[in-house]
PDB file of C-alpha atoms in Angstrom:
ATOM      1  CA  GLY A   1      39.883  23.395   5.001  1.00  0.00           C
ATOM      2  CA  SER A   2      36.597  21.578   4.354  1.00  0.00           C
ATOM      3  CA  TRP A   3      34.706  22.612   1.221  1.00  0.00           C
ATOM      4  CA  MET A   4      31.576  22.542   3.372  1.00  0.00           C
ATOM      5  CA  GLY A   5      32.433  25.903   4.856  1.00  0.00           C
ATOM      6  CA  ALA A   6      30.414  28.563   6.527  1.00  0.00           C
ATOM      7  CA  ASP A   7      28.797  29.545   3.280  1.00  0.00           C
ATOM      8  CA  SER A   8      27.385  26.083   2.740  1.00  0.00           C
ATOM      9  CA  SER A   9      24.344  26.856   4.858  1.00  0.00           C
ATOM     10  CA  ASP A  10      23.576  29.778   2.580  1.00  0.00           C
ATOM     11  CA  TYR A  11      23.979  27.504  -0.433  1.00  0.00           C
ATOM     12  CA  TYR A  12      21.311  25.160   0.907  1.00  0.00           C
ATOM     13  CA  GLY A  13      18.925  27.884   1.937  1.00  0.00           C
ATOM     14  CA  GLY A  14      20.172  28.813   5.390  1.00  0.00           C
ATOM     15  CA  GLY A  15      20.209  26.874   8.594  1.00  0.00           C
ATOM     16  CA  ASN A  16      17.311  28.730  10.250  1.00  0.00           C
ATOM     17  CA  PHE A  17      14.284  28.001   8.133  1.00  0.00           C
ATOM     18  CA  GLY A  18      12.031  30.146  10.243  1.00  0.00           C
ATOM     19  CA  SER A  19      13.984  33.351   9.667  1.00  0.00           C
ATOM     20  CA  ASN A  20      14.386  32.993   5.935  1.00  0.00           C
ATOM     21  CA  PRO A  21      11.411  34.280   3.954  1.00  0.00           C
ATOM     22  CA  MET A  22      12.364  31.923   1.124  1.00  0.00           C
ATOM     23  CA  SER A  23      12.486  28.940   3.429  1.00  0.00           C
ATOM     24  CA  GLN A  24      12.691  25.309   2.570  1.00  0.00           C
ATOM     25  CA  GLN A  25       8.969  25.104   3.262  1.00  0.00           C
ATOM     26  CA  SER A  26       8.099  27.667   0.617  1.00  0.00           C
ATOM     27  CA  ARG A  27      10.262  25.901  -1.943  1.00  0.00           C
ATOM     28  CA  PHE A  28       8.083  22.807  -1.670  1.00  0.00           C
ATOM     29  CA  GLY A  29       4.674  24.384  -1.885  1.00  0.00           C
ATOM     30  CA  GLY A  30       4.190  26.068   1.518  1.00  0.00           C
ATOM     31  CA  ASN A  31       3.413  29.662   2.347  1.00  0.00           C
ATOM     32  CA  ILE A  32       5.646  32.318   0.798  1.00  0.00           C
ATOM     33  CA  GLY A  33       6.671  34.707   3.560  1.00  0.00           C
ATOM     34  CA  ASN A  34       3.669  36.276   5.252  1.00  0.00           C
ATOM     35  CA  SER A  35       1.715  36.945   2.046  1.00  0.00           C
ATOM     36  CA  GLY A  36      -0.645  34.038   2.630  1.00  0.00           C
ATOM     37  CA  GLY A  37      -0.317  32.996  -1.005  1.00  0.00           C
ATOM     38  CA  LYS A  38      -0.310  29.323  -1.891  1.00  0.00           C
ATOM     39  CA  ASP A  39       1.537  27.423  -4.531  1.00  0.00           C
ATOM     40  CA  ARG A  40      -1.130  25.714  -6.624  1.00  0.00           C
ATOM     41  CA  ARG A  41       1.221  23.544  -8.643  1.00  0.00           C
ATOM     42  CA  PHE A  42      -0.054  20.408  -6.907  1.00  0.00           C
ATOM     43  CA  SER A  43      -3.794  21.221  -6.911  1.00  0.00           C
ATOM     44  CA  PRO A  44      -5.821  18.280  -8.238  1.00  0.00           C
ATOM     45  CA  ALA A  45      -7.474  18.728 -11.605  1.00  0.00           C
ATOM     46  CA  PRO A  46     -11.274  18.965 -11.615  1.00  0.00           C
ATOM     47  CA  PRO A  47     -13.015  15.686 -12.404  1.00  0.00           C
ATOM     48  CA  PRO A  48     -13.925  15.240 -16.064  1.00  0.00           C
ATOM     49  CA  PRO A  49     -17.597  15.614 -16.976  1.00  0.00           C
ATOM     50  CA  PRO A  50     -19.503  12.362 -17.434  1.00  0.00           C
ATOM     51  CA  PRO A  51     -19.554  11.165 -21.035  1.00  0.00           C
ATOM     52  CA  ALA A  52     -22.537  12.360 -22.989  1.00  0.00           C
ATOM     53  CA  GLY A  53     -24.977   9.765 -24.237  1.00  0.00           C
ATOM     54  CA  LYS A  54     -25.544   9.108 -27.924  1.00  0.00           C
ATOM     55  CA  ARG A  55     -28.406  10.718 -29.855  1.00  0.00           C
ATOM     56  CA  VAL A  56     -29.412   8.159 -32.474  1.00  0.00           C
ATOM     57  CA  PRO A  57     -32.287   8.337 -34.999  1.00  0.00           C
ATOM     58  CA  LEU A  58     -34.503   5.272 -34.744  1.00  0.00           C
ATOM     59  CA  ASN A  59     -34.018   4.606 -38.454  1.00  0.00           C
ATOM     60  CA  ASP A  60     -30.302   4.068 -37.806  1.00  0.00           C
ATOM     61  CA  ILE A  61     -31.139   1.261 -35.378  1.00  0.00           C
ATOM     62  CA  ILE A  62     -33.955  -0.493 -37.223  1.00  0.00           C
ATOM     63  CA  LEU A  63     -33.298  -0.012 -40.926  1.00  0.00           C
ATOM     64  CA  PRO A  64     -30.296  -0.782 -43.162  1.00  0.00           C
ATOM     65  CA  PRO A  65     -27.516   0.093 -43.276  1.00  0.00           C
ATOM     66  CA  GLY A  66     -27.465   1.183 -39.623  1.00  0.00           C
ATOM     67  CA  ARG A  67     -28.904  -2.065 -38.282  1.00  0.00           C
ATOM     68  CA  TYR A  68     -25.904  -3.970 -39.654  1.00  0.00           C
ATOM     69  CA  THR A  69     -23.521  -2.165 -37.317  1.00  0.00           C
ATOM     70  CA  ARG A  70     -25.789  -1.643 -34.315  1.00  0.00           C
ATOM     71  CA  PRO A  71     -25.014  -3.241 -30.934  1.00  0.00           C
ATOM     72  CA  PRO A  72     -26.001  -6.922 -30.809  1.00  0.00           C
ATOM     73  CA  ARG A  73     -28.182  -6.494 -27.713  1.00  0.00           C
ATOM     74  CA  ILE A  74     -30.558  -3.559 -27.385  1.00  0.00           C
ATOM     75  CA  VAL A  75     -33.128  -2.197 -24.956  1.00  0.00           C
ATOM     76  CA  ILE A  76     -35.414   0.713 -25.883  1.00  0.00           C
ATOM     77  CA  ILE A  77     -37.241   2.268 -22.934  1.00  0.00           C
ATOM     78  CA  LEU A  78     -40.252   4.254 -24.112  1.00  0.00           C
ATOM     79  CA  ARG A  79     -41.590   7.112 -22.026  1.00  0.00           C
ATOM     80  CA  GLY A  80     -44.374   9.580 -22.623  1.00  0.00           C
ATOM     81  CA  LEU A  81     -47.689  10.886 -21.373  1.00  0.00           C
ATOM     82  CA  PRO A  82     -50.718   8.554 -21.419  1.00  0.00           C
ATOM     83  CA  GLY A  83     -52.097   8.656 -24.950  1.00  0.00           C
ATOM     84  CA  ALA A  84     -48.878   9.982 -26.491  1.00  0.00           C
ATOM     85  CA  GLY A  85     -48.514   6.926 -28.719  1.00  0.00           C
ATOM     86  CA  LYS A  86     -46.080   4.651 -26.853  1.00  0.00           C
ATOM     87  CA  THR A  87     -48.006   1.466 -27.682  1.00  0.00           C
ATOM     88  CA  PHE A  88     -48.222   2.506 -31.326  1.00  0.00           C
ATOM     89  CA  THR A  89     -44.499   3.233 -31.356  1.00  0.00           C
ATOM     90  CA  ALA A  90     -43.688  -0.160 -29.804  1.00  0.00           C
ATOM     91  CA  LYS A  91     -45.950  -1.842 -32.361  1.00  0.00           C
ATOM     92  CA  MET A  92     -44.271  -0.104 -35.277  1.00  0.00           C
ATOM     93  CA  ILE A  93     -40.753  -0.867 -34.034  1.00  0.00           C
ATOM     94  CA  LYS A  94     -41.718  -4.505 -33.650  1.00  0.00           C
ATOM     95  CA  GLU A  95     -43.240  -4.671 -37.137  1.00  0.00           C
ATOM     96  CA  LYS A  96     -40.241  -3.041 -38.775  1.00  0.00           C
ATOM     97  CA  GLU A  97     -37.801  -5.269 -36.890  1.00  0.00           C
ATOM     98  CA  THR A  98     -39.578  -8.455 -37.940  1.00  0.00           C
ATOM     99  CA  GLY A  99     -39.941  -7.038 -41.446  1.00  0.00           C
ATOM    100  CA  GLU A 100     -36.146  -7.112 -41.671  1.00  0.00           C
ATOM    101  CA  GLY A 101     -36.214 -10.844 -40.974  1.00  0.00           C
ATOM    102  CA  ALA A 102     -35.249 -10.572 -37.292  1.00  0.00           C
ATOM    103  CA  ASP A 103     -36.871 -12.179 -34.297  1.00  0.00           C
ATOM    104  CA  PRO A 104     -39.634 -10.037 -32.762  1.00  0.00           C
ATOM    105  CA  PRO A 105     -38.518  -7.865 -29.866  1.00  0.00           C
ATOM    106  CA  ARG A 106     -39.905  -8.584 -26.436  1.00  0.00           C
ATOM    107  CA  VAL A 107     -42.383  -5.789 -25.608  1.00  0.00           C
ATOM    108  CA  MET A 108     -43.011  -5.290 -21.893  1.00  0.00           C
ATOM    109  CA  ALA A 109     -45.793  -2.859 -21.006  1.00  0.00           C
ATOM    110  CA  LEU A 110     -46.856  -1.693 -17.568  1.00  0.00           C
ATOM    111  CA  ASP A 111     -50.447  -1.429 -18.802  1.00  0.00           C
ATOM    112  CA  ASP A 112     -50.566  -5.198 -19.313  1.00  0.00           C
ATOM    113  CA  TYR A 113     -50.636  -5.665 -15.550  1.00  0.00           C
ATOM    114  CA  PHE A 114     -53.910  -3.752 -15.362  1.00  0.00           C
ATOM    115  CA  GLU A 115     -55.603  -6.049 -17.883  1.00  0.00           C
ATOM    116  CA  SER A 116     -58.145  -8.435 -16.426  1.00  0.00           C
ATOM    117  CA  ASP A 117     -60.196 -10.700 -18.698  1.00  0.00           C
ATOM    118  CA  GLY A 118     -59.407  -8.449 -21.617  1.00  0.00           C
ATOM    119  CA  LYS A 119     -60.554  -5.311 -19.797  1.00  0.00           C
ATOM    120  CA  TYR A 120     -58.274  -2.518 -18.661  1.00  0.00           C
ATOM    121  CA  GLU A 121     -58.843  -1.596 -15.034  1.00  0.00           C
ATOM    122  CA  TYR A 122     -56.394   0.974 -13.701  1.00  0.00           C
ATOM    123  CA  ASP A 123     -55.844   1.058  -9.947  1.00  0.00           C
ATOM    124  CA  GLU A 124     -53.468   3.742  -8.700  1.00  0.00           C
ATOM    125  CA  ASP A 125     -52.870   1.836  -5.464  1.00  0.00           C
ATOM    126  CA  LEU A 126     -51.412  -1.070  -7.442  1.00  0.00           C
ATOM    127  CA  GLU A 127     -49.154   0.926  -9.764  1.00  0.00           C
ATOM    128  CA  ASP A 128     -46.039   0.769  -7.588  1.00  0.00           C
ATOM    129  CA  SER A 129     -46.343  -2.962  -7.012  1.00  0.00           C
ATOM    130  CA  TYR A 130     -47.010  -3.589 -10.712  1.00  0.00           C
ATOM    131  CA  ARG A 131     -44.002  -1.467 -11.628  1.00  0.00           C
ATOM    132  CA  ASP A 132     -41.918  -3.645  -9.308  1.00  0.00           C
ATOM    133  CA  CYS A 133     -43.293  -6.737 -11.059  1.00  0.00           C
ATOM    134  CA  LEU A 134     -42.370  -5.230 -14.425  1.00  0.00           C
ATOM    135  CA  TYR A 135     -38.827  -4.652 -13.245  1.00  0.00           C
ATOM    136  CA  LYS A 136     -38.508  -8.206 -11.897  1.00  0.00           C
ATOM    137  CA  SER A 137     -39.817  -9.639 -15.156  1.00  0.00           C
ATOM    138  CA  PHE A 138     -37.446  -7.405 -17.099  1.00  0.00           C
ATOM    139  CA  LYS A 139     -34.501  -8.667 -15.041  1.00  0.00           C
ATOM    140  CA  LYS A 140     -35.474 -12.270 -15.661  1.00  0.00           C
ATOM    141  CA  ASN A 141     -35.630 -11.662 -19.406  1.00  0.00           C
ATOM    142  CA  ILE A 142     -32.232  -9.990 -19.357  1.00  0.00           C
ATOM    143  CA  ASP A 143     -30.626 -12.604 -17.112  1.00  0.00           C
ATOM    144  CA  GLY A 144     -32.145 -15.497 -19.036  1.00  0.00           C
ATOM    145  CA  GLY A 145     -30.855 -14.243 -22.371  1.00  0.00           C
ATOM    146  CA  TYR A 146     -34.206 -14.999 -23.993  1.00  0.00           C
ATOM    147  CA  PHE A 147     -34.249 -11.887 -26.190  1.00  0.00           C
ATOM    148  CA  SER A 148     -31.593  -9.680 -27.741  1.00  0.00           C
ATOM    149  CA  PHE A 149     -34.055  -6.811 -28.254  1.00  0.00           C
ATOM    150  CA  LEU A 150     -36.434  -5.607 -25.549  1.00  0.00           C
ATOM    151  CA  ILE A 151     -38.872  -2.684 -25.535  1.00  0.00           C
ATOM    152  CA  VAL A 152     -40.283  -1.263 -22.299  1.00  0.00           C
ATOM    153  CA  ASP A 153     -43.569   0.650 -22.584  1.00  0.00           C
ATOM    154  CA  ALA A 154     -44.549   2.817 -19.602  1.00  0.00           C
ATOM    155  CA  VAL A 155     -45.108   6.474 -18.716  1.00  0.00           C
ATOM    156  CA  ASN A 156     -41.713   6.570 -16.943  1.00  0.00           C
ATOM    157  CA  ASN A 157     -42.105  10.215 -15.977  1.00  0.00           C
ATOM    158  CA  LYS A 158     -39.590   9.858 -13.132  1.00  0.00           C
ATOM    159  CA  ILE A 159     -35.972   8.775 -13.513  1.00  0.00           C
ATOM    160  CA  GLU A 160     -36.293   6.231 -10.716  1.00  0.00           C
ATOM    161  CA  HIS A 161     -38.993   4.447 -12.721  1.00  0.00           C
ATOM    162  CA  PHE A 162     -36.591   3.382 -15.477  1.00  0.00           C
ATOM    163  CA  LYS A 163     -33.075   3.817 -14.094  1.00  0.00           C
ATOM    164  CA  PRO A 164     -32.968   0.348 -12.435  1.00  0.00           C
ATOM    165  CA  MET A 165     -33.786  -1.274 -15.781  1.00  0.00           C
ATOM    166  CA  TRP A 166     -31.215   0.903 -17.529  1.00  0.00           C
ATOM    167  CA  SER A 167     -28.549  -0.068 -15.004  1.00  0.00           C
ATOM    168  CA  HIS A 168     -29.312  -3.793 -15.035  1.00  0.00           C
ATOM    169  CA  ALA A 169     -29.347  -3.996 -18.816  1.00  0.00           C
ATOM    170  CA  LYS A 170     -26.112  -2.003 -19.129  1.00  0.00           C
ATOM    171  CA  THR A 171     -24.419  -4.246 -16.570  1.00  0.00           C
ATOM    172  CA  ASN A 172     -25.370  -7.259 -18.670  1.00  0.00           C
ATOM    173  CA  GLY A 173     -23.991  -5.963 -21.946  1.00  0.00           C
ATOM    174  CA  PHE A 174     -27.059  -4.332 -23.483  1.00  0.00           C
ATOM    175  CA  GLU A 175     -26.984  -0.953 -25.171  1.00  0.00           C
ATOM    176  CA  VAL A 176     -29.893   1.008 -23.703  1.00  0.00           C
ATOM    177  CA  TYR A 177     -31.748   3.861 -25.396  1.00  0.00           C
ATOM    178  CA  ILE A 178     -34.420   6.114 -23.918  1.00  0.00           C
ATOM    179  CA  CYS A 179     -37.156   7.161 -26.334  1.00  0.00           C
ATOM    180  CA  ASP A 180     -39.435  10.124 -25.576  1.00  0.00           C
ATOM    181  CA  VAL A 181     -42.753   9.770 -27.384  1.00  0.00           C
ATOM    182  CA  GLU A 182     -44.063  13.299 -27.639  1.00  0.00           C
ATOM    183  CA  SER A 183     -47.551  14.698 -27.887  1.00  0.00           C
ATOM    184  CA  ASP A 184     -49.476  17.642 -26.465  1.00  0.00           C
ATOM    185  CA  VAL A 185     -51.852  17.379 -23.525  1.00  0.00           C
ATOM    186  CA  GLU A 186     -55.042  17.878 -25.536  1.00  0.00           C
ATOM    187  CA  THR A 187     -54.159  15.055 -27.916  1.00  0.00           C
ATOM    188  CA  CYS A 188     -53.269  12.753 -25.033  1.00  0.00           C
ATOM    189  CA  VAL A 189     -56.585  13.476 -23.308  1.00  0.00           C
ATOM    190  CA  SER A 190     -58.567  12.768 -26.470  1.00  0.00           C
ATOM    191  CA  ARG A 191     -56.995   9.424 -27.314  1.00  0.00           C
ATOM    192  CA  ASN A 192     -55.699   7.795 -24.127  1.00  0.00           C
ATOM    193  CA  ILE A 193     -57.536   4.566 -23.329  1.00  0.00           C
ATOM    194  CA  HIS A 194     -57.026   4.918 -19.598  1.00  0.00           C
ATOM    195  CA  ASP A 195     -59.633   7.630 -18.980  1.00  0.00           C
ATOM    196  CA  LYS A 196     -56.941   9.938 -17.649  1.00  0.00           C
ATOM    197  CA  THR A 197     -58.249  13.428 -17.030  1.00  0.00           C
ATOM    198  CA  LYS A 198     -56.671  16.578 -18.361  1.00  0.00           C
ATOM    199  CA  GLU A 199     -55.691  17.536 -14.810  1.00  0.00           C
ATOM    200  CA  HIS A 200     -53.929  14.214 -14.261  1.00  0.00           C
ATOM    201  CA  ILE A 201     -51.992  14.440 -17.532  1.00  0.00           C
ATOM    202  CA  GLU A 202     -51.020  18.068 -16.889  1.00  0.00           C
ATOM    203  CA  LYS A 203     -49.756  17.076 -13.449  1.00  0.00           C
ATOM    204  CA  LEU A 204     -47.572  14.386 -15.013  1.00  0.00           C
ATOM    205  CA  LYS A 205     -46.278  16.852 -17.575  1.00  0.00           C
ATOM    206  CA  ASN A 206     -45.381  19.447 -14.945  1.00  0.00           C
ATOM    207  CA  ASP A 207     -43.566  16.849 -12.829  1.00  0.00           C
ATOM    208  CA  TRP A 208     -41.583  15.389 -15.740  1.00  0.00           C
ATOM    209  CA  ASP A 209     -37.934  14.423 -15.204  1.00  0.00           C
ATOM    210  CA  LYS A 210     -35.288  15.239 -17.783  1.00  0.00           C
ATOM    211  CA  VAL A 211     -33.363  12.277 -19.165  1.00  0.00           C
ATOM    212  CA  PRO A 212     -29.839  12.356 -17.675  1.00  0.00           C
ATOM    213  CA  ASP A 213     -27.259  13.523 -20.196  1.00  0.00           C
ATOM    214  CA  HIS A 214     -25.195  10.339 -19.939  1.00  0.00           C
ATOM    215  CA  MET A 215     -28.061   8.152 -21.172  1.00  0.00           C
ATOM    216  CA  ASN A 216     -28.544   7.383 -24.857  1.00  0.00           C
ATOM    217  CA  LEU A 217     -31.567   8.842 -26.625  1.00  0.00           C
ATOM    218  CA  VAL A 218     -33.249   7.320 -29.646  1.00  0.00           C
ATOM    219  CA  LEU A 219     -34.953   9.965 -31.760  1.00  0.00           C
ATOM    220  CA  LEU A 220     -38.179   9.497 -33.661  1.00  0.00           C
ATOM    221  CA  LYS A 221     -38.476  10.861 -37.169  1.00  0.00           C
ATOM    222  CA  SER A 222     -40.541  13.852 -36.039  1.00  0.00           C
ATOM    223  CA  GLN A 223     -37.790  14.989 -33.666  1.00  0.00           C
ATOM    224  CA  GLU A 224     -34.870  17.188 -34.609  1.00  0.00           C
ATOM    225  CA  PRO A 225     -31.551  15.270 -34.527  1.00  0.00           C
ATOM    226  CA  SER A 226     -29.941  17.842 -32.227  1.00  0.00           C
ATOM    227  CA  LYS A 227     -32.898  18.166 -29.895  1.00  0.00           C
ATOM    228  CA  LYS A 228     -32.540  16.935 -26.335  1.00  0.00           C
ATOM    229  CA  SER A 229     -35.455  15.938 -24.166  1.00  0.00           C
ATOM    230  CA  GLU A 230     -35.572  18.429 -21.328  1.00  0.00           C
ATOM    231  CA  THR A 231     -39.261  18.634 -20.558  1.00  0.00           C
ATOM    232  CA  ALA A 232     -42.400  16.620 -20.925  1.00  0.00           C
ATOM    233  CA  PRO A 233     -43.680  16.123 -24.464  1.00  0.00           C
ATOM    234  CA  THR A 234     -45.200  19.358 -25.753  1.00  0.00           C
ATOM    235  CA  THR A 235     -45.350  19.056 -29.535  1.00  0.00           C
ATOM    236  CA  GLY A 236     -48.684  18.474 -31.197  1.00  0.00           C
ATOM    237  CA  ASN A 237     -47.713  15.494 -33.314  1.00  0.00           C
ATOM    238  CA  LYS A 238     -50.322  13.598 -35.268  1.00  0.00           C
ATOM    239  CA  PRO A 239     -50.339   9.823 -34.840  1.00  0.00           C
ATOM    240  CA  THR A 240     -48.669   9.504 -38.261  1.00  0.00           C
ATOM    241  CA  GLU A 241     -45.751  11.610 -37.032  1.00  0.00           C
ATOM    242  CA  VAL A 242     -44.998   9.565 -33.943  1.00  0.00           C
ATOM    243  CA  ILE A 243     -42.904   7.174 -35.994  1.00  0.00           C
ATOM    244  CA  GLU A 244     -42.488   6.881 -39.747  1.00  0.00           C
ATOM    245  CA  LEU A 245     -39.706   4.443 -40.370  1.00  0.00           C
ATOM    246  CA  ASP A 246     -40.459   4.265 -44.085  1.00  0.00           C
ATOM    247  CA  GLY A 247     -42.299   7.536 -44.515  1.00  0.00           C
ATOM    248  CA  GLU A 248     -45.733   5.862 -44.421  1.00  0.00           C
ATOM    249  CA  GLY A 249     -47.219   6.251 -40.987  1.00  0.00           C
ATOM    250  CA  GLU A 250     -50.588   4.919 -39.849  1.00  0.00           C
ATOM    251  CA  ASP A 251     -53.317   7.488 -39.355  1.00  0.00           C
ATOM    252  CA  SER A 252     -55.603   5.514 -37.116  1.00  0.00           C
ATOM    253  CA  SER A 253     -56.283   5.934 -33.450  1.00  0.00           C
ATOM    254  CA  SER A 254     -57.292   2.277 -33.308  1.00  0.00           C
ATOM    255  CA  SER A 255     -53.777   1.393 -34.446  1.00  0.00           C
ATOM    256  CA  ILE A 256     -52.355   3.440 -31.615  1.00  0.00           C
ATOM    257  CA  ASN A 257     -54.580   1.928 -28.978  1.00  0.00           C
ATOM    258  CA  SER A 258     -54.399  -1.642 -30.235  1.00  0.00           C
ATOM    259  CA  SER A 259     -52.483  -3.953 -27.960  1.00  0.00           C
ATOM    260  CA  VAL A 260     -49.134  -5.339 -29.021  1.00  0.00           C
ATOM    261  CA  LYS A 261     -49.293  -9.093 -29.176  1.00  0.00           C
ATOM    262  CA  GLN A 262     -46.826 -10.524 -26.710  1.00  0.00           C
ATOM    263  CA  GLU A 263     -44.775 -13.659 -27.032  1.00  0.00           C
ATOM    264  CA  PRO A 264     -44.227 -15.229 -23.620  1.00  0.00           C
ATOM    265  CA  ALA A 265     -40.631 -15.522 -22.586  1.00  0.00           C
ATOM    266  CA  PRO A 266     -39.287 -19.055 -22.914  1.00  0.00           C
ATOM    267  CA  GLY A 267     -39.722 -20.828 -19.642  1.00  0.00           C
ATOM    268  CA  GLY A 268     -41.792 -17.936 -18.348  1.00  0.00           C
ATOM    269  CA  ALA A 269     -45.143 -19.683 -18.109  1.00  0.00           C
ATOM    270  CA  GLY A 270     -46.615 -19.255 -14.681  1.00  0.00           C
ATOM    271  CA  ASP A 271     -44.186 -16.492 -13.802  1.00  0.00           C
ATOM    272  CA  GLU A 272     -45.754 -14.482 -10.990  1.00  0.00           C
ATOM    273  CA  ASP A 273     -44.074 -11.339 -12.317  1.00  0.00           C
ATOM    274  CA  GLU A 274     -45.752 -11.652 -15.716  1.00  0.00           C
ATOM    275  CA  PRO A 275     -49.038  -9.819 -16.392  1.00  0.00           C
ATOM    276  CA  GLY A 276     -52.117 -11.987 -16.202  1.00  0.00           C
ATOM    277  CA  TRP A 277     -50.548 -14.390 -13.701  1.00  0.00           C
ATOM    278  CA  THR A 278     -52.874 -15.588 -10.979  1.00  0.00           C
ATOM    279  CA  ALA A 279     -51.947 -17.525  -7.897  1.00  0.00           C
ATOM    280  CA  PRO A 280     -52.954 -21.205  -7.924  1.00  0.00           C
ATOM    281  CA  PRO A 281     -55.827 -22.142  -5.610  1.00  0.00           C
TER     282      PRO A 281
END
């Protein structure tokens, strides 16, 4: 007399789950019979790819109208072979920025740590420790809020050489751009002030790290807008082509090799991480 009669077990899929090929288990994503097939309805979706970084022409950062809508705090990390024109590029960016009435960017160069009494003396054994000093000084400038625009000038052939600065600046609200300054090996050998041999520069070139896709790139005028940096600089750019913010580059190797005058960070006098610092007696 109950409506839950003998057929009710059939209505709910049968009482013996093990003997029914369409068992309760298969209805909820288990094996279907003995076929070994799996229900993939609940498979997790693959993780999304990391967001691609921006590819921004330098003109759009430095010159109007782009500078009016650029991020308020910026770091440009230059990288390139010795003699490629990084110092010249930093100098030109600084000149154009101040020419727009802005405060001069803080330029931080690894080479400055090898200067002693106005003479450049490279010591490979000190490069790692000087790079660490550069990073510490960079952090202090970021943390202190002394500058809203910083430029880092170093070879930076390996990702680990500039990634800590990228991460620290990003964490503190800066928009960070990587800038590849490109030139061919022969040009770098002829005009680098560090007496780097062709073999040394070729070794750097062959061991060059690609900029990760999620990092922003700032493109110089001589670079194609759609071009990504995947290898070491290989184009034979003249010094005038390294950067031409107004179409009038400088054609002088002395301009490239001239040092960029630095303004000390406020409160940074005597900072042991700054180039030229010597321990008190």
